[in-house]
Amino acid sequence: MTTVAIVGALSGCSAGGSSAGGSTATLWALTGDQTGVVEPAVTAWNKANPKEQINAQYFANDAYKTKIRTSVGAGSAPTIIYSWAGGTLDSYVKAGKVADLTSETASIKSKYNSSVFDLGVVDGKTYAVPMDPSYPVLLYFNKSVLAKAGVSAPTTWDELLAAIPKLKSAGVLPFALAGGSKWPELMWEEYLVDRVAGPDAIKAIAAGKKNAWSDPGIIKANTMLQQLVSAGAFGSDYNSVVADSNADAALLYTGKAAMLLQGAWAYSTFQTSAADFTKSSLGYSNFPSVSGGKGDPANIVGNVSGYFSVSANASAAQKKTAIAYLTQGTFNDAYTKRLLDGGQVPPIKGVSSQISGGSDSFVGKTASLIDSAPNFQMSWDQALPSAEATALLTNLDQLFTKSITPTQFSDAMNKTIGQ
Amino acid sequence: MSSSTIKSGGVRKRPTGVGAPSGWYMAPALGIFALFALVPLVVALWLSFTTWDAISSPVFVGGANWATVLADRGTWHALGLTLEVVALSWLVQTPISLLLGVFVAGTQKYRALLAAIYFLPLILSSAAIGLAFKAILDPNFGLGASVGVSWLKQNWLGSPSLILPVVVFIIAWQFVPLHTLLYQGGVRQIPASLYEAAQIDGASRVQQFFSITLPQLRYTLITSSTLMITGSLTYFDVVFVLTGGVPSSAINILPIDMYVTGFSAAQFGTASVLAIILAVIGLAISLVLTKFSGFNRMSSQQEGA
């Protein structure tokens, strides 16, 4: 009796560390708002399925990116691998590191919005399924700050530009920007390129077309970006502001800044750090339209969803557990309700009827933005291969500080295509 | 008073090998050194001739990575910044830690208390130091904004002209205690008789410092400088915490460049080239320092000039 218990404990331990054996599936996901999505689901799953246990571990975003790549390469990946789809998933598939889930997931395919589900499909085969809410990037504003400065929330680029001097003379920062973290600059770039050059410009880059970064629309968008910086839209200290401590969100809710371009995930920060502000003076809208641009003003950019893949190195028993979890443990009724209650939009069909606060609530507004968007562009740092994404952040930083011109930016980025 | 005196004394002859320990005693240390220093170095050298994304198998490409890295202006910029950090770190830290070390080498009780305060940064982890300075230097919610001292409210971490001095300052803040400790130990090794003789000759305190303390600290200076230079050459952690791993070009020092190339851009072949360059420079500087200082002759500190 004791021996059995010890053997059981030992095999349980070994399965916890890697996917080499045993029936306990391992799962790696991110800390922060994702833990709030994954942790309750895994706990509920483990309670309901004592024979198909899942051992979940959580990592900080940047640390995870490094750890998962080396673990997948070394064959010691967890059974269930979190990814952003895009370039990372492509490299996993190319190296044969993730399992083909086409037949196992055929039954749940119809549940998801097809554009979201298709991002987990590579060469016609399903390798990853959605597991996270959709996080479009929104323009947040502090209504009372705007009112005091006599400015209304901008819906066009011209209104946005006109608001800058008025807000500056009212003594507030027009836009909070966490330039120290670099990736928030990418959200401005993504929206401006979408509005001016249109989604096709990005598709050409993703397809590896030669000199795709030299699209005149991209150069125009980058010129507008530098005009914005010169006009003092972000103040002079934005490169010292970091997003991982939510300093940019703090600028907005403390009234030091009037507006903030951030992902829908920032809403939970507002709720927890400034509940009164969130109720009374937080406003949000889609990015302003740009007249004469090629992109539809209803387009959105952001994180379409997060995805789970199953390691090709996992044992048969682990794979069985993982597939059971991915098909039954995620986006069931409780999962969907939990996301909606937290102000997040699940990427599945027919959620609008379940939104309790109606179309005026944050989740209702986000859901309708997603529903009416002709194009939902996945964040570029996830859509593009790692080498290009890294070069993009570095060059964008230099574009913002005006160390390079829009043409030099395009030249530098063209060199990274096909690397 | 060497072994020859023992032999000539006619005492029982010592068995061979006792005076000089067997070379086998080095085996455990050599084994660990080979496993954790030489093997990775050789692997990095091999990787530098391949392209590898850490997921699929490495592909041999010959000298292509080396050609790319050496032709890239970014590499030379990073190397220049690294040497700038090294030089500034040495120039800032050496005088401060030398003077502090001489000062706290005294035996008064209050100096012991002061020394304990100076050494505080030494026990903090680099990550903690990075996070603390990031919070302190925040222009909107940091020290400058809360105390209301206007010159403190600067774009410390975001301005291309400020970030390098800020990093050099933080490195100094972190490592001056260690070097102070070295100098304190060095000063306490100097025989008191030298100072007594100088006092009889009527030498002032300043004269004593330049004629006795400084020359006697020659080897401490070399040890400290070697540590300082090789340390700041490979300095990484605080800069990484401060910049979040995506540095502006103003602080893209070689170790950061290597990390970003390897772990963010997934180009481990190119990153290995940078790693090898860094290792070679570090080795060369250490060799030059020991060679030209006469440190390797291990002569006595107390006699001669």
XYZ file of C-alpha atoms in Angstrom:
724
model
C 0.000 0.000 0.000
C 2.754 2.418 0.985
C 4.867 1.350 -1.985
C 2.031 2.071 -4.368
C 1.619 5.526 -2.895
C 5.345 6.258 -3.210
C 5.526 5.020 -6.789
C 2.495 7.105 -7.585
C 4.049 10.168 -6.033
C 7.325 9.629 -7.868
C 5.726 9.186 -11.277
C 3.630 12.246 -10.543
C 6.791 14.221 -9.895
C 8.526 13.152 -13.065
C 5.483 13.998 -15.152
C 5.338 17.445 -13.575
C 8.748 18.412 -14.893
C 8.555 17.423 -18.520
C 6.331 15.716 -21.002
C 8.448 12.581 -21.114
C 5.957 10.208 -19.500
C 2.989 9.678 -17.195
C -0.571 10.751 -17.818
C -0.472 14.136 -16.045
C -0.399 16.784 -18.731
C 1.682 19.898 -18.109
C 0.637 23.369 -19.191
C 2.559 26.637 -19.354
C 0.837 29.983 -19.543
C 1.478 33.628 -18.640
C 1.171 35.483 -15.366
C -0.992 38.593 -15.211
C -4.474 38.706 -16.662
C -3.995 35.358 -18.397
C -3.593 33.526 -15.099
C -7.088 34.796 -14.281
C -8.360 33.028 -17.397
C -6.387 29.775 -17.142
C -6.097 29.095 -13.424
C -9.803 28.742 -12.541
C -10.358 26.618 -15.656
C -7.525 24.220 -14.777
C -8.670 23.997 -11.153
C -12.218 23.151 -12.241
C -10.888 20.622 -14.754
C -8.701 18.845 -12.204
C -11.626 18.604 -9.779
C -13.918 17.094 -12.417
C -11.314 14.771 -14.014
C -9.241 13.077 -11.308
C -7.742 10.669 -13.855
C -6.739 13.336 -16.374
C -4.841 15.872 -14.285
C -3.251 19.061 -15.601
C -0.279 20.681 -13.893
C -0.155 24.362 -14.845
C 2.786 26.750 -14.400
C 2.787 30.485 -15.070
C 5.616 32.706 -16.364
C 6.132 36.414 -16.986
C 5.600 37.387 -20.608
C 9.191 38.068 -21.722
C 10.685 35.270 -19.629
C 8.167 32.861 -21.155
C 9.121 33.801 -24.720
C 12.729 32.785 -24.004
C 11.920 29.710 -21.943
C 9.348 28.179 -24.268
C 11.567 28.529 -27.333
C 14.502 26.707 -25.745
C 12.212 24.093 -24.146
C 10.440 23.333 -27.424
C 13.807 23.146 -29.206
C 15.269 20.826 -26.568
C 12.220 18.529 -26.605
C 11.292 19.313 -22.991
C 8.225 21.393 -23.741
C 5.081 21.136 -21.614
C 2.212 19.046 -23.019
C 0.103 22.144 -23.609
C 2.083 25.018 -25.144
C 0.788 28.579 -25.072
C 1.599 30.657 -28.147
C 0.460 33.819 -29.920
C 0.127 31.857 -33.173
C 1.738 33.852 -36.009
C 5.475 33.516 -36.617
C 6.179 31.389 -33.517
C 3.594 28.744 -34.403
C 4.949 28.595 -37.962
C 8.435 27.780 -36.663
C 7.071 25.090 -34.320
C 5.154 23.482 -37.180
C 8.145 23.648 -39.524
C 10.330 21.862 -36.960
C 7.627 19.235 -36.264
C 7.373 20.186 -32.594
C 3.571 20.480 -32.272
C 0.899 17.859 -32.909
C -1.620 18.029 -35.757
C -5.014 18.512 -34.058
C -7.171 18.748 -37.205
C -9.389 15.711 -36.609
C -9.531 16.081 -32.815
C -10.717 19.675 -32.986
C -13.081 19.336 -35.957
C -16.085 19.104 -33.620
C -15.360 22.396 -31.821
C -14.341 24.409 -34.873
C -17.820 25.829 -35.459
C -17.922 27.261 -31.925
C -15.236 29.879 -32.656
C -15.296 32.946 -34.871
C -13.734 31.461 -37.968
C -11.161 34.250 -38.476
C -9.865 33.622 -34.961
C -9.825 29.834 -35.279
C -8.033 30.031 -38.642
C -4.971 31.709 -37.092
C -4.209 28.337 -35.488
C -4.323 26.659 -38.912
C -1.056 26.248 -40.832
C -1.090 24.743 -44.352
C -4.681 23.563 -43.906
C -4.028 21.709 -40.656
C -5.044 22.841 -37.166
C -2.078 23.093 -34.795
C -3.427 25.516 -32.189
C -6.823 26.378 -30.710
C -7.923 29.693 -29.142
C -7.835 29.919 -25.330
C -7.846 33.646 -24.522
C -10.294 36.515 -24.975
C -9.872 38.895 -27.900
C -7.967 42.021 -26.929
C -8.357 44.822 -29.506
C -6.336 48.000 -28.943
C -8.573 50.924 -27.975
C -8.205 54.648 -27.478
C -9.021 55.294 -23.807
C -9.737 58.791 -22.562
C -10.293 60.615 -19.316
C -13.644 62.341 -19.873
C -13.230 64.894 -17.089
C -9.774 65.941 -18.311
C -11.096 66.357 -21.856
C -14.093 68.343 -20.592
C -11.900 70.688 -18.544
C -9.753 71.413 -21.601
C -12.856 71.909 -23.750
C -11.973 69.073 -26.098
C -14.209 66.242 -27.246
C -12.897 62.730 -27.858
C -11.281 62.719 -31.310
C -12.920 60.610 -34.002
C -10.737 61.797 -36.894
C -7.008 62.383 -37.249
C -7.557 66.137 -37.735
C -9.546 66.351 -34.496
C -6.779 64.430 -32.759
C -4.120 66.864 -33.989
C -6.285 69.867 -33.085
C -6.758 68.550 -29.553
C -3.003 68.447 -28.801
C -2.298 72.210 -28.370
C -5.537 72.691 -26.391
C -4.635 69.887 -23.979
C -1.068 71.127 -23.667
C -2.202 74.633 -22.789
C -4.555 73.096 -20.209
C -1.435 71.642 -18.597
C -2.069 67.972 -19.315
C -0.212 65.420 -21.372
C -2.303 64.747 -24.516
C -1.359 61.056 -24.778
C 0.238 58.753 -22.228
C 2.749 56.467 -23.937
C 4.929 53.837 -22.268
C 7.857 54.380 -24.638
C 10.254 52.722 -22.203
C 8.581 49.395 -22.942
C 8.810 49.998 -26.737
C 5.880 47.729 -27.683
C 3.238 50.387 -26.876
C 4.808 52.462 -29.690
C 3.996 49.564 -31.983
C 0.256 50.058 -31.378
C 0.442 53.611 -32.789
C 2.404 52.325 -35.769
C -0.052 49.486 -36.414
C -3.115 51.730 -36.346
C -1.591 54.505 -38.451
C -0.313 52.084 -41.088
C -3.697 50.348 -41.112
C -5.597 53.627 -41.564
C -3.231 55.132 -44.159
C -1.817 52.178 -46.107
C -4.556 49.627 -45.384
C -4.348 46.007 -44.227
C -2.862 44.867 -47.562
C 0.406 46.662 -46.764
C 0.835 44.441 -43.714
C -0.201 41.326 -45.604
C 2.593 42.063 -48.104
C 5.113 42.326 -45.250
C 3.873 39.127 -43.616
C 4.102 37.365 -46.978
C 7.765 38.380 -47.205
C 7.370 40.528 -50.329
C 10.543 42.324 -51.307
C 10.699 46.011 -50.239
C 7.218 45.725 -48.711
C 8.168 48.238 -46.012
C 8.693 50.917 -48.683
C 4.946 51.143 -49.378
C 4.225 54.898 -49.729
C 1.377 54.498 -47.235
C 3.788 53.202 -44.593
C 6.188 56.075 -45.183
C 3.291 58.541 -44.939
C 2.058 56.904 -41.716
C 5.551 57.144 -40.211
C 5.800 60.802 -41.236
C 2.511 61.435 -39.411
C 3.890 59.584 -36.404
C 6.918 61.868 -36.264
C 4.639 64.919 -36.650
C 2.740 63.661 -33.623
C 5.954 63.371 -31.599
C 7.081 66.847 -32.724
C 3.715 68.320 -31.732
C 4.381 67.109 -28.192
C 1.552 64.580 -28.200
C 3.451 62.293 -25.853
C 5.377 64.937 -23.906
C 9.140 64.716 -23.571
C 9.476 61.994 -20.923
C 7.541 59.165 -22.579
C 10.664 57.038 -23.007
C 10.985 56.819 -19.226
C 7.431 55.505 -18.831
C 7.033 51.732 -18.657
C 3.966 49.593 -19.221
C 4.850 46.635 -17.009
C 4.174 48.728 -13.910
C 1.081 50.216 -15.636
C 2.595 53.707 -15.351
C 0.883 54.714 -18.601
C -2.544 53.713 -17.290
C -1.748 55.559 -14.049
C -1.074 58.751 -16.018
C -4.593 58.526 -17.422
C -6.518 57.790 -14.229
C -4.562 60.332 -12.157
C -5.588 62.987 -14.677
C -2.020 63.772 -15.763
C -2.769 62.573 -19.286
C -5.923 62.949 -21.370
C -5.762 59.830 -23.571
C -4.062 56.448 -23.863
C -3.817 53.949 -26.711
C -3.727 50.499 -25.071
C -5.080 46.997 -25.375
C -8.417 45.881 -23.935
C -6.411 44.160 -21.189
C -5.802 47.615 -19.653
C -9.478 47.720 -18.606
C -8.831 45.330 -15.710
C -6.007 47.626 -14.540
C -8.432 50.558 -14.471
C -10.999 48.466 -12.606
C -8.577 47.337 -9.909
C -6.469 50.515 -9.564
C -9.117 53.197 -10.046
C -12.637 51.832 -9.688
C -14.289 55.239 -9.298
C -12.520 56.650 -12.336
C -13.548 53.593 -14.367
C -17.214 54.151 -13.487
C -17.376 57.919 -13.838
C -14.859 59.253 -16.331
C -13.286 56.465 -18.381
C -14.173 56.628 -22.071
C -13.064 54.381 -24.913
C -13.379 54.267 -28.677
C -11.805 52.878 -31.807
C -8.732 54.607 -33.266
C -9.674 57.791 -35.201
C -10.197 57.658 -38.953
C -7.699 59.190 -41.360
C -9.247 60.929 -44.365
C -7.832 59.822 -47.679
C -6.379 56.664 -46.172
C -6.874 53.208 -47.643
C -7.835 51.455 -44.404
C -11.427 51.085 -43.211
C -11.941 53.249 -40.075
C -13.678 50.258 -38.459
C -10.541 48.079 -38.667
C -8.942 47.077 -35.388
C -5.530 45.799 -34.347
C -4.486 43.897 -31.242
C -4.329 40.388 -29.856
C -6.898 38.293 -31.668
C -6.579 35.535 -29.053
C -3.999 33.395 -27.316
C -3.596 29.801 -28.489
C -2.817 26.388 -27.050
C -0.893 23.732 -28.983
C -0.049 20.173 -27.971
C 3.609 19.121 -27.878
C 4.560 16.459 -30.436
C 6.869 14.962 -27.781
C 4.099 14.308 -25.249
C 3.136 10.717 -24.385
C -0.108 9.274 -25.800
C -1.797 9.558 -22.403
C -0.708 13.177 -21.988
C -1.927 14.031 -25.477
C -5.291 12.464 -24.684
C -5.612 14.573 -21.535
C -4.497 17.712 -23.381
C -6.964 17.244 -26.234
C -9.791 16.519 -23.802
C -8.964 19.742 -21.960
C -8.696 21.831 -25.130
C -12.032 20.578 -26.458
C -14.046 20.489 -23.208
C -12.137 22.490 -20.594
C -11.902 25.818 -22.448
C -14.742 28.043 -23.653
C -17.420 26.002 -21.937
C -20.299 27.997 -20.413
C -18.527 28.724 -17.126
C -15.321 29.801 -18.941
C -17.199 32.160 -21.259
C -19.242 33.655 -18.437
C -16.129 34.267 -16.335
C -14.506 36.189 -19.208
C -17.614 38.266 -19.882
C -17.955 39.132 -16.188
C -14.352 40.359 -16.235
C -15.022 42.727 -19.148
C -13.412 40.517 -21.793
C -14.757 39.235 -25.090
C -14.428 35.492 -25.834
C -13.652 34.780 -29.516
C -16.712 32.565 -29.926
C -19.967 32.946 -31.818
C -23.134 34.331 -30.275
C -21.681 35.996 -27.201
C -23.467 39.316 -27.679
C -26.726 37.886 -26.269
C -24.901 36.911 -23.076
C -23.511 40.385 -22.355
C -25.303 41.601 -19.262
C -24.391 45.289 -19.332
C -25.630 45.759 -22.905
C -23.836 47.619 -25.676
C -22.832 50.524 -23.398
C -20.686 48.356 -21.141
C -16.994 47.928 -21.876
C -17.422 44.325 -22.937
C -20.443 45.241 -25.087
C -18.538 48.049 -26.800
C -15.493 45.818 -27.386
C -17.678 43.015 -28.738
C -19.369 45.330 -31.217
C -16.011 46.788 -32.293
C -14.802 43.252 -33.012
C -18.048 42.240 -34.749
C -18.115 45.236 -37.054
C -14.399 45.215 -37.906
C -13.707 44.240 -41.540
C -10.131 43.391 -40.464
C -8.674 42.451 -37.068
C -4.890 42.701 -37.477
C -2.853 40.552 -35.092
C -0.148 42.547 -33.253
C 2.923 42.655 -35.459
C 5.383 41.553 -32.796
C 3.466 38.261 -32.776
C 2.504 38.031 -36.439
C 6.029 38.540 -37.800
C 9.039 36.210 -37.356
C 11.093 36.967 -34.208
C 14.060 38.517 -36.027
C 11.846 40.960 -37.921
C 9.719 41.726 -34.847
C 12.809 42.536 -32.774
C 14.244 44.775 -35.494
C 10.850 46.487 -35.766
C 10.831 47.478 -32.083
C 14.407 48.784 -32.293
C 13.804 50.809 -35.458
C 10.449 52.103 -34.252
C 12.160 53.417 -31.128
C 14.594 55.331 -33.336
C 11.717 56.602 -35.459
C 9.977 57.971 -32.355
C 13.153 59.696 -31.121
C 13.661 60.976 -34.685
C 17.133 59.407 -34.923
C 16.021 58.055 -38.316
C 13.676 59.272 -41.035
C 10.645 57.292 -42.279
C 12.635 56.339 -45.409
C 15.583 55.097 -43.354
C 13.098 53.135 -41.235
C 11.694 51.442 -44.343
C 15.188 50.678 -45.679
C 16.270 49.132 -42.382
C 13.110 47.023 -42.142
C 13.309 45.864 -45.784
C 16.625 44.211 -44.916
C 14.900 42.003 -42.334
C 12.378 40.529 -44.789
C 12.956 36.832 -45.393
C 15.597 36.555 -42.678
C 64.432 28.638 5.134
C 63.396 26.600 2.171
C 63.397 22.808 1.806
C 67.164 22.843 1.300
C 67.685 23.863 4.924
C 65.641 20.885 6.039
C 67.708 18.527 3.875
C 71.065 19.917 4.977
C 69.926 19.651 8.575
C 70.289 15.899 8.177
C 66.697 15.228 9.238
C 64.847 12.238 7.663
C 64.477 12.836 3.931
C 60.975 13.877 2.944
C 59.201 11.595 0.470
C 59.138 13.107 -3.009
C 56.054 15.068 -3.947
C 55.047 16.230 -0.499
C 56.523 19.701 -0.937
C 54.730 20.207 -4.266
C 51.217 18.769 -4.329
C 50.401 16.287 -7.066
C 48.919 17.704 -10.248
C 45.949 15.412 -9.711
C 44.790 17.701 -6.919
C 43.738 20.108 -9.643
C 41.521 17.518 -11.329
C 38.179 18.415 -9.665
C 38.664 22.140 -10.261
C 39.878 21.552 -13.818
C 36.958 19.220 -14.492
C 34.416 21.781 -13.302
C 36.208 24.541 -15.212
C 36.180 22.436 -18.387
C 32.532 21.480 -18.006
C 31.167 24.929 -17.202
C 33.646 27.252 -18.944
C 35.509 25.504 -21.759
C 32.694 23.314 -23.129
C 30.206 26.200 -23.434
C 32.934 28.328 -25.022
C 33.635 25.649 -27.631
C 29.906 25.140 -28.250
C 29.450 28.907 -28.679
C 32.364 28.962 -31.112
C 30.769 26.149 -33.109
C 27.334 27.852 -32.989
C 28.900 31.029 -34.356
C 29.394 29.193 -37.644
C 25.751 28.078 -37.860
C 22.297 29.579 -38.063
C 20.091 28.332 -35.256
C 16.670 29.461 -34.038
C 16.721 27.154 -30.954
C 13.799 25.159 -32.390
C 15.085 23.365 -35.484
C 18.600 21.913 -35.861
C 21.566 24.269 -36.396
C 22.653 24.680 -40.033
C 26.372 25.147 -40.788
C 26.937 28.383 -42.712
C 30.690 28.884 -42.401
C 31.849 32.433 -41.747
C 28.607 34.086 -42.886
C 27.617 35.185 -39.350
C 31.077 36.601 -38.738
C 30.938 38.558 -41.978
C 27.472 39.920 -41.129
C 28.379 40.906 -37.595
C 31.704 42.524 -38.497
C 30.149 44.435 -41.405
C 27.244 45.658 -39.251
C 27.658 49.241 -38.035
C 25.499 48.316 -35.052
C 28.188 45.943 -33.756
C 30.869 48.627 -33.756
C 28.453 51.083 -32.178
C 27.721 48.512 -29.458
C 31.428 47.843 -28.986
C 32.130 51.573 -28.718
C 29.363 51.992 -26.123
C 30.683 49.008 -24.176
C 34.209 50.441 -24.057
C 32.734 53.803 -23.057
C 30.892 52.146 -20.154
C 34.112 50.324 -19.173
C 36.243 53.473 -19.265
C 33.703 55.656 -17.452
C 33.086 52.952 -14.836
C 36.799 52.720 -14.109
C 37.253 56.487 -14.005
C 34.305 56.965 -11.661
C 34.710 53.973 -9.393
C 38.478 53.871 -8.868
C 39.018 57.246 -7.154
C 35.859 56.907 -5.059
C 36.572 53.393 -3.847
C 40.272 54.132 -3.316
C 39.572 57.156 -1.128
C 36.735 55.431 0.711
C 38.900 52.334 1.218
C 41.756 54.404 2.673
C 39.278 56.275 4.854
C 37.500 53.250 6.316
C 40.791 51.400 6.856
C 41.190 53.417 10.039
C 40.199 51.751 13.283
C 37.861 54.311 14.832
C 34.410 52.953 15.726
C 32.461 55.493 13.667
C 34.373 54.360 10.572
C 33.188 50.804 11.096
C 29.630 52.120 11.225
C 30.139 54.198 8.068
C 31.714 51.204 6.330
C 28.662 49.102 7.133
C 26.468 51.756 5.507
C 28.705 52.017 2.424
C 28.569 48.253 1.930
C 24.770 48.049 1.869
C 24.393 48.128 -1.947
C 26.715 45.114 -2.147
C 24.131 42.814 -0.606
C 21.267 43.866 -2.909
C 20.557 41.827 -6.038
C 20.982 43.526 -9.401
C 17.337 42.959 -10.274
C 16.272 44.716 -7.075
C 18.655 47.592 -7.790
C 17.319 47.918 -11.334
C 13.694 47.925 -10.233
C 14.378 50.371 -7.416
C 16.158 52.869 -9.674
C 13.463 52.472 -12.312
C 10.871 53.501 -9.735
C 13.011 56.310 -8.280
C 13.833 57.788 -11.693
C 10.272 57.644 -13.068
C 9.567 61.220 -14.251
C 5.862 61.131 -13.371
C 5.648 59.109 -10.177
C 9.301 58.877 -9.031
C 11.480 60.922 -6.706
C 11.573 64.001 -8.926
C 7.790 64.293 -9.072
C 7.133 63.535 -5.406
C 9.857 65.595 -3.709
C 9.358 68.525 -6.018
C 13.051 69.097 -6.718
C 12.731 70.222 -10.306
C 16.152 69.124 -11.594
C 15.448 65.571 -10.371
C 12.485 65.417 -12.710
C 14.343 64.434 -15.862
C 13.824 61.950 -18.646
C 16.566 59.862 -16.988
C 15.957 56.513 -18.640
C 14.509 57.762 -21.921
C 16.924 60.431 -23.075
C 19.728 59.121 -25.303
C 22.227 61.504 -23.686
C 21.267 60.680 -20.094
C 20.862 56.909 -20.134
C 24.591 56.126 -20.351
C 25.646 58.350 -17.410
C 22.688 56.971 -15.425
C 23.818 53.395 -16.074
C 27.431 54.242 -15.154
C 26.161 55.849 -11.956
C 24.082 52.811 -11.012
C 26.984 50.428 -11.743
C 29.201 52.597 -9.536
C 26.590 52.679 -6.782
C 26.403 48.898 -6.912
C 30.115 48.060 -7.124
C 31.999 50.833 -5.285
C 31.396 48.938 -1.992
C 33.175 45.823 -3.298
C 36.221 47.789 -4.424
C 36.209 49.866 -1.251
C 36.454 46.573 0.607
C 39.442 45.544 -1.535
C 41.250 48.843 -0.928
C 40.436 48.736 2.769
C 42.085 45.310 2.971
C 45.035 46.541 0.927
C 45.620 49.573 3.144
C 45.523 47.428 6.269
C 48.315 45.266 4.811
C 50.723 48.226 4.653
C 53.223 47.973 7.540
C 52.778 50.768 10.091
C 56.557 51.145 10.214
C 56.542 52.847 6.817
C 54.235 55.571 8.123
C 56.228 55.904 11.350
C 59.418 56.422 9.356
C 57.700 58.988 7.154
C 56.396 60.865 10.169
C 59.909 61.052 11.606
C 61.040 62.471 8.258
C 58.260 65.062 8.573
C 56.068 63.927 5.690
C 52.563 65.395 5.600
C 49.449 63.211 5.346
C 49.104 64.033 1.656
C 52.771 63.175 1.081
C 52.279 59.913 2.972
C 49.292 59.071 0.796
C 51.143 59.641 -2.474
C 54.524 58.223 -1.388
C 53.440 55.245 0.711
C 49.741 54.344 0.442
C 49.334 54.668 -3.324
C 52.522 52.780 -4.340
C 51.795 50.060 -1.795
C 48.278 49.657 -3.192
C 49.669 48.933 -6.680
C 48.530 45.318 -6.739
C 45.196 46.072 -5.142
C 44.691 48.661 -7.854
C 45.411 46.055 -10.526
C 43.141 43.438 -8.955
C 40.364 45.968 -8.536
C 40.811 47.360 -12.062
C 40.769 43.886 -13.623
C 37.558 43.033 -11.792
C 36.061 46.410 -12.654
C 36.963 46.287 -16.334
C 35.960 42.694 -17.024
C 32.867 43.224 -14.885
C 31.636 46.308 -16.699
C 32.544 44.716 -20.043
C 29.962 42.006 -19.447
C 27.584 44.201 -17.475
C 24.021 43.159 -18.240
C 21.431 42.706 -15.518
C 20.652 46.245 -14.366
C 20.604 47.543 -17.951
C 18.273 44.695 -18.882
C 15.908 45.480 -16.032
C 16.034 49.224 -16.776
C 15.405 48.900 -20.516
C 13.184 45.829 -20.544
C 15.437 44.055 -23.033
C 14.598 46.346 -25.937
C 17.202 49.042 -25.444
C 17.387 52.274 -27.331
C 20.493 52.506 -29.494
C 21.992 54.790 -26.847
C 22.500 51.904 -24.417
C 22.804 48.925 -26.748
C 26.019 47.632 -25.147
C 27.462 44.328 -26.437
C 26.002 42.008 -23.764
C 22.538 43.504 -24.330
C 23.021 43.305 -28.099
C 23.976 39.648 -27.669
C 20.897 38.881 -25.562
C 18.499 40.668 -27.900
C 20.021 39.006 -30.977
C 19.893 35.579 -29.372
C 16.822 35.431 -27.213
C 14.516 38.060 -28.728
C 15.402 37.766 -32.412
C 16.184 34.016 -32.128
C 19.444 34.334 -34.083
C 21.686 32.263 -31.861
C 24.457 31.935 -34.464
C 24.903 35.701 -34.721
C 24.568 36.074 -30.956
C 27.365 33.508 -30.505
C 29.667 35.640 -32.652
C 29.022 38.563 -30.304
C 29.617 36.304 -27.295
C 32.980 35.152 -28.671
C 34.026 38.739 -29.435
C 33.140 39.710 -25.871
C 35.061 36.763 -24.403
C 38.151 37.524 -26.506
C 38.151 41.217 -25.536
C 37.738 40.358 -21.854
C 40.571 37.855 -21.999
C 42.855 40.251 -23.873
C 42.272 43.092 -21.412
C 42.941 40.820 -18.412
C 46.146 39.486 -19.983
C 47.419 42.936 -20.866
C 46.678 44.225 -17.369
C 48.528 41.394 -15.645
C 51.409 41.375 -18.129
C 52.299 45.057 -18.037
C 51.707 45.499 -14.340
C 54.191 42.811 -13.370
C 51.383 41.216 -11.402
C 52.204 37.762 -12.772
C 55.692 37.865 -11.270
C 54.076 37.852 -7.841
C 56.954 39.811 -6.329
C 56.688 41.162 -2.825
C 54.652 44.281 -2.247
C 56.685 45.498 0.623
C 60.157 45.886 -0.810
C 61.388 47.825 -3.790
C 59.636 50.788 -5.381
